Coordinates of C-alpha atoms in Angstrom, one line a residue:
M90 CA -117.3 147.9 54.4
P91 CA -115.6 146.9 57.9
R92 CA -117.3 149.5 60.1
L93 CA -115.1 151.2 63.3
S94 CA -117.5 153.0 65.5
H95 CA -116.7 150.3 68.1
L96 CA -113.6 149.2 68.2
P97 CA -112.4 146.0 69.8
R98 CA -110.7 146.6 74.3
R99 CA -107.1 144.8 74.1
T100 CA -105.2 143.9 77.1
G101 CA -102.1 145.3 77.3
D102 CA -99.6 148.2 74.8
A103 CA -99.1 147.3 71.4
E104 CA -95.8 148.0 69.9
V105 CA -95.5 150.0 66.7
T106 CA -93.0 150.9 64.7
I107 CA -93.4 154.0 63.7
L108 CA -91.9 154.4 59.6
L109 CA -90.9 157.9 59.3
G110 CA -89.8 159.6 55.8
L111 CA -87.8 163.0 56.2
Y112 CA -86.5 165.4 53.1
N113 CA -85.5 169.2 54.6
G114 CA -88.7 168.3 56.8
A115 CA -87.1 170.2 59.5
R116 CA -89.8 173.7 59.1
F117 CA -92.3 171.4 60.2
L118 CA -90.1 167.9 61.6
G119 CA -90.7 169.3 65.0
E120 CA -94.3 168.6 66.2
Q121 CA -94.4 165.5 63.9
L122 CA -92.1 163.8 66.5
A123 CA -93.5 166.1 69.4
S124 CA -97.1 164.3 68.2
Y125 CA -94.9 160.7 68.8
A126 CA -94.1 161.3 71.9
A127 CA -98.1 162.0 72.1
Q128 CA -99.3 159.0 71.4
E129 CA -101.6 156.7 74.0
G130 CA -101.9 153.0 74.8
V131 CA -98.5 152.4 72.4
R132 CA -95.4 151.2 72.6
W133 CA -93.8 153.0 70.2
R134 CA -90.3 153.3 68.5
L135 CA -88.9 154.8 64.9
L136 CA -87.0 154.2 62.2
A137 CA -86.0 157.4 60.0
A138 CA -84.7 157.0 56.9
D139 CA -83.3 160.6 55.6
D140 CA -83.3 161.2 51.8
G141 CA -80.5 163.5 51.1
S142 CA -81.7 166.7 53.6
T143 CA -79.8 169.6 53.2
D144 CA -81.5 171.2 56.0
A145 CA -81.8 170.3 59.9
T146 CA -84.0 167.5 59.5
R147 CA -81.2 165.0 61.2
A148 CA -80.6 167.8 63.4
I149 CA -83.5 167.9 65.4
L150 CA -83.8 164.1 64.6
A151 CA -81.2 163.7 66.6
R152 CA -81.8 166.2 68.9
F153 CA -85.5 163.8 69.6
A154 CA -83.2 160.9 69.9
A155 CA -81.1 161.7 72.5
E156 CA -84.0 163.1 74.7
D157 CA -86.1 159.9 74.4
R158 CA -83.9 158.2 77.5
A159 CA -85.9 154.4 76.1
R160 CA -83.9 155.2 72.7
R161 CA -86.3 154.6 70.6
V162 CA -84.7 156.5 67.7
A163 CA -83.0 154.9 64.8
L164 CA -82.0 156.9 61.3
I165 CA -81.0 155.0 57.7
D166 CA -79.6 156.5 54.7
G167 CA -82.8 156.7 51.9
P168 CA -82.2 155.8 48.4
G169 CA -82.3 159.2 47.3
R170 CA -84.7 159.2 44.4
G171 CA -88.1 160.1 45.8
A172 CA -90.5 159.6 48.6
A173 CA -91.7 156.1 46.9
P174 CA -88.1 154.9 46.8
N175 CA -87.2 155.2 50.5
F176 CA -90.5 154.2 51.9
L177 CA -90.2 151.0 49.8
R178 CA -86.4 151.4 51.8
L179 CA -87.8 151.6 54.6
L180 CA -90.9 148.8 54.0
A181 CA -87.4 146.9 53.2
V182 CA -85.7 147.2 56.5
A183 CA -88.3 147.0 59.0
D184 CA -88.1 144.4 61.6
P185 CA -90.9 141.6 60.9
D186 CA -91.5 140.3 64.1
T187 CA -93.1 144.1 64.6
E188 CA -97.0 143.6 66.0
L189 CA -97.6 146.3 63.5
A190 CA -95.9 149.2 61.3
A191 CA -97.3 152.5 61.8
L192 CA -96.0 154.6 58.3
S193 CA -96.0 158.8 58.5
D194 CA -94.8 161.8 56.5
Q195 CA -92.7 164.8 58.4
D196 CA -94.9 167.4 58.4
D197 CA -98.1 166.3 59.3
V198 CA -99.4 165.8 63.3
W199 CA -101.3 162.9 64.9
L200 CA -103.7 163.1 67.5
P201 CA -102.6 161.3 71.2
G202 CA -105.1 158.1 69.9
K203 CA -104.1 157.5 66.8
L204 CA -101.7 154.2 67.4
A205 CA -104.7 153.2 70.0
R206 CA -107.0 153.6 68.0
A207 CA -105.0 151.6 64.6
A208 CA -103.9 149.2 66.9
A209 CA -107.6 148.2 68.2
A210 CA -108.7 148.3 64.9
L211 CA -106.6 145.6 63.7
H212 CA -106.5 143.4 66.9
G213 CA -107.7 140.0 67.8
L214 CA -107.3 139.1 63.4
P215 CA -105.9 135.7 62.0
R216 CA -102.4 136.0 62.2
D217 CA -101.6 135.1 58.7
L218 CA -104.2 138.1 57.6
P219 CA -102.3 140.9 56.1
A220 CA -104.2 144.2 57.4
L221 CA -103.9 147.0 56.6
Y222 CA -105.7 149.9 58.7
C223 CA -106.3 153.6 57.1
G224 CA -108.2 156.7 57.4
R225 CA -109.3 160.0 57.4
T226 CA -107.4 162.9 57.6
V227 CA -108.4 166.4 58.8
I228 CA -107.1 168.8 56.7
C229 CA -105.2 172.0 57.7
D230 CA -103.0 174.7 56.2
A231 CA -99.5 175.3 57.1
R232 CA -100.3 177.0 60.7
L233 CA -102.9 173.6 61.0
H234 CA -106.3 175.8 61.0
R235 CA -108.2 173.1 60.4
L236 CA -109.8 173.3 56.4
G237 CA -112.1 170.5 56.3
T238 CA -111.9 166.4 56.4
S239 CA -110.6 164.7 53.1
P240 CA -113.4 162.6 51.7
D241 CA -115.5 160.1 53.2
F242 CA -115.4 156.8 50.6
R243 CA -119.1 154.8 51.4
R244 CA -117.8 152.2 49.2
A245 CA -116.0 148.9 50.6
P246 CA -111.7 148.7 50.4
S247 CA -110.6 146.1 47.3
F248 CA -108.4 145.3 44.9
R249 CA -111.1 146.7 41.5
N250 CA -111.4 149.9 43.2
A251 CA -107.1 150.0 44.5
L252 CA -106.6 149.1 40.9
V253 CA -108.5 152.4 39.6
Q254 CA -108.2 154.9 42.8
N255 CA -106.6 155.2 46.2
L256 CA -108.4 155.7 48.8
A257 CA -105.7 155.0 51.5
G258 CA -103.2 158.2 52.4
G259 CA -99.8 156.7 53.5
N260 CA -99.9 159.2 56.1
T261 CA -102.9 157.4 58.0
M262 CA -101.5 153.6 58.2
V263 CA -100.6 151.4 59.7
L264 CA -99.8 147.8 59.6
N265 CA -100.2 144.4 60.8
R266 CA -97.4 141.6 61.4
A267 CA -98.6 140.0 57.9
A268 CA -98.7 142.6 55.7
L269 CA -95.7 143.7 56.7
R270 CA -93.7 140.9 55.7
L271 CA -96.0 140.8 52.4
A272 CA -94.8 144.5 51.5
R273 CA -91.7 143.0 52.5
A274 CA -91.1 140.6 50.5
A275 CA -93.5 142.9 47.0
A276 CA -90.6 145.6 47.6
A277 CA -87.7 143.3 46.3
E278 CA -89.8 143.1 43.4
A279 CA -91.3 145.2 42.9
G280 CA -89.3 148.4 40.8
E281 CA -90.4 151.4 40.7
V282 CA -93.9 152.1 41.3
V283 CA -96.0 155.6 41.4
M284 CA -97.1 156.0 45.2
H285 CA -96.0 153.5 48.0
D286 CA -99.4 154.1 49.8
W287 CA -101.4 153.3 46.7
W288 CA -99.4 150.1 46.2
L289 CA -99.8 149.3 49.5
Y290 CA -103.3 149.1 49.3
Q291 CA -103.4 147.5 46.0
L292 CA -100.6 144.8 47.6
V293 CA -102.8 144.0 50.5
T294 CA -106.2 144.0 48.7
G295 CA -104.5 141.6 46.4
A296 CA -103.4 139.0 47.8
G297 CA -106.9 138.5 49.9
G298 CA -106.1 140.9 52.5
L299 CA -107.9 143.1 54.8
V300 CA -108.4 147.3 53.8
L301 CA -109.7 148.9 57.1
Y302 CA -110.9 152.6 57.1
D303 CA -111.5 154.6 59.3
R304 CA -114.9 156.9 59.4
E305 CA -112.9 159.2 62.4
P306 CA -110.0 161.4 60.9
M307 CA -107.2 160.9 63.2
V308 CA -103.9 162.8 61.4
L309 CA -104.0 166.6 61.2
Y310 CA -103.2 166.8 57.1
R311 CA -100.8 170.0 56.4
Q312 CA -101.3 171.7 53.1
H313 CA -98.2 174.0 52.8
G314 CA -98.0 174.6 49.0
T315 CA -94.6 171.8 48.9
N316 CA -96.6 168.8 50.3
L317 CA -95.5 165.8 46.8
I318 CA -99.1 164.9 47.2
G319 CA -101.9 167.2 48.1
A320 CA -105.5 166.3 49.7
N321 CA -107.0 167.1 46.2
A322 CA -110.1 168.3 47.8
S323 CA -110.4 172.0 46.1
L324 CA -111.8 172.8 42.9
A325 CA -108.0 173.7 41.9
A326 CA -107.0 170.6 42.6
R327 CA -109.0 168.6 40.5
V328 CA -108.4 170.7 37.3
R329 CA -105.8 170.2 37.7
R330 CA -105.1 166.3 37.8
A331 CA -108.2 166.4 35.4
R332 CA -104.9 168.1 33.2
L333 CA -102.9 165.6 34.1
V334 CA -105.1 162.5 33.4
A335 CA -105.6 164.6 29.6
G336 CA -102.0 164.9 29.0
G337 CA -100.6 161.0 29.4
L338 CA -100.3 161.5 33.4
L339 CA -102.3 159.0 35.1
R340 CA -101.9 156.7 31.9
R341 CA -98.6 156.1 32.7
W342 CA -99.2 155.7 36.2
N343 CA -101.4 152.6 35.7
E344 CA -98.4 151.0 33.4
T345 CA -96.5 151.6 36.5
N346 CA -98.4 149.9 39.1
I347 CA -100.0 146.8 36.8
A348 CA -95.9 146.2 35.8
A349 CA -94.7 146.5 39.9
L350 CA -98.1 144.2 40.4
T351 CA -97.1 141.9 37.7
A352 CA -93.5 141.3 39.9
S353 CA -95.5 140.1 42.5
A354 CA -98.7 138.1 41.0
H355 CA -97.7 134.9 43.1
R356 CA -98.3 136.4 45.9
L357 CA -102.3 137.8 44.4
T358 CA -105.3 135.5 44.9
P359 CA -105.9 133.8 42.0
E360 CA -108.8 135.7 40.5
N361 CA -107.0 139.2 41.5
R362 CA -104.4 137.8 38.6
A363 CA -106.4 137.5 36.3
I364 CA -108.2 141.0 37.0
L365 CA -104.7 142.0 37.0
A366 CA -103.8 140.4 33.5
A367 CA -107.3 141.3 32.0
F368 CA -106.3 144.8 33.5
A369 CA -103.3 144.9 31.9
E370 CA -104.9 143.8 28.7
A371 CA -107.9 145.9 28.2
K372 CA -105.4 148.6 28.1
Q373 CA -104.3 148.0 24.9
A374 CA -107.8 146.8 23.4
P375 CA -109.7 148.8 20.9
F376 CA -112.3 150.7 21.8
R377 CA -115.4 148.2 22.7
A378 CA -113.1 145.5 24.4
R379 CA -111.7 148.2 26.1
I380 CA -115.0 149.5 27.8
G381 CA -116.5 146.3 28.0
T382 CA -114.0 143.9 30.1
R383 CA -113.3 147.2 32.1
A384 CA -117.2 146.8 32.9
R385 CA -117.1 143.0 33.2
L386 CA -114.0 142.8 35.6
G387 CA -116.8 146.0 38.0
L388 CA -113.7 148.4 38.9
Y389 CA -115.0 151.5 40.3
R390 CA -113.5 154.7 42.3
Q391 CA -115.7 155.8 45.5
T392 CA -117.9 158.8 44.3
R393 CA -120.4 159.4 41.5
A394 CA -117.6 162.1 40.4
G395 CA -114.4 159.6 40.5
R396 CA -116.9 156.9 38.2
A397 CA -117.8 159.2 35.9
S398 CA -114.4 160.6 35.3
Y399 CA -112.7 157.6 35.1
W400 CA -115.5 156.3 32.2
V401 CA -114.3 159.3 30.3
A402 CA -111.3 158.7 30.5
A403 CA -111.4 155.0 29.8
A404 CA -113.3 155.7 26.7
A405 CA -111.1 158.8 25.5
G406 CA -108.1 155.7 26.3
L407 CA -106.6 158.1 28.6
I408 CA -106.6 155.0 31.2

């Protein structure tokens, strides 16, 4: 796994377009916007998509835009169908010539060096190599009291991991230009996706791109009871997830992921197209063939507990 402990120096400030998904975020939005203004060592602009807010979200963003003398803030209407389609809309309309694109939720807080650290990690890569920066987060309560950190994943990001697990939180993601252009093109093909960040992790790795996982948390990830997808770090959260798996939700998610990736299969490497096809076929196979194919493909999750739960669910036909 690429290590980010010694980041390369870059000359000049990186140009970053922040892609912000909005929906009834008035309670915490001001703090997130302030954390954009505090970013160091980058030149940022903000493109927000509001998915039909009925609170003061738009007014708060308008006030922030009015105070920004550089006129770096733009707002579009989201499709009104939830977070994942809203972020796909943002990816589809983002300027394809921007150097970097950073995804953002409305209720977190970024540490001041977040964008500069991502820019340094992505600096100097081949121009045609899709690359995605992501990392750990500091898990906080609604008042930003720190509760802990997200898992420290140690195994390398890869398509074999991405098919069965998402290690790349959308609120930490930064895409280079090649990855953004890949996502723009694939967004027009994908149809429904489960989660935009999981789809991006699958897409970039599937296309032979690079995922850089930063073990230094740069985002305060606020848990406030209405998060669409929580940190999944507590015992209660894991029990809820196990119940969802038992109810067949993860199987349906996998079916949706497979359909979205298959629509963009021509963008994947030949090896990863073959892995995707075999993964899809294994879902319908009898027990021995299902387990044998998955073992041969080398699919894996990041932790021992995750790998154990994966094989139990696979054996039971739940995924």
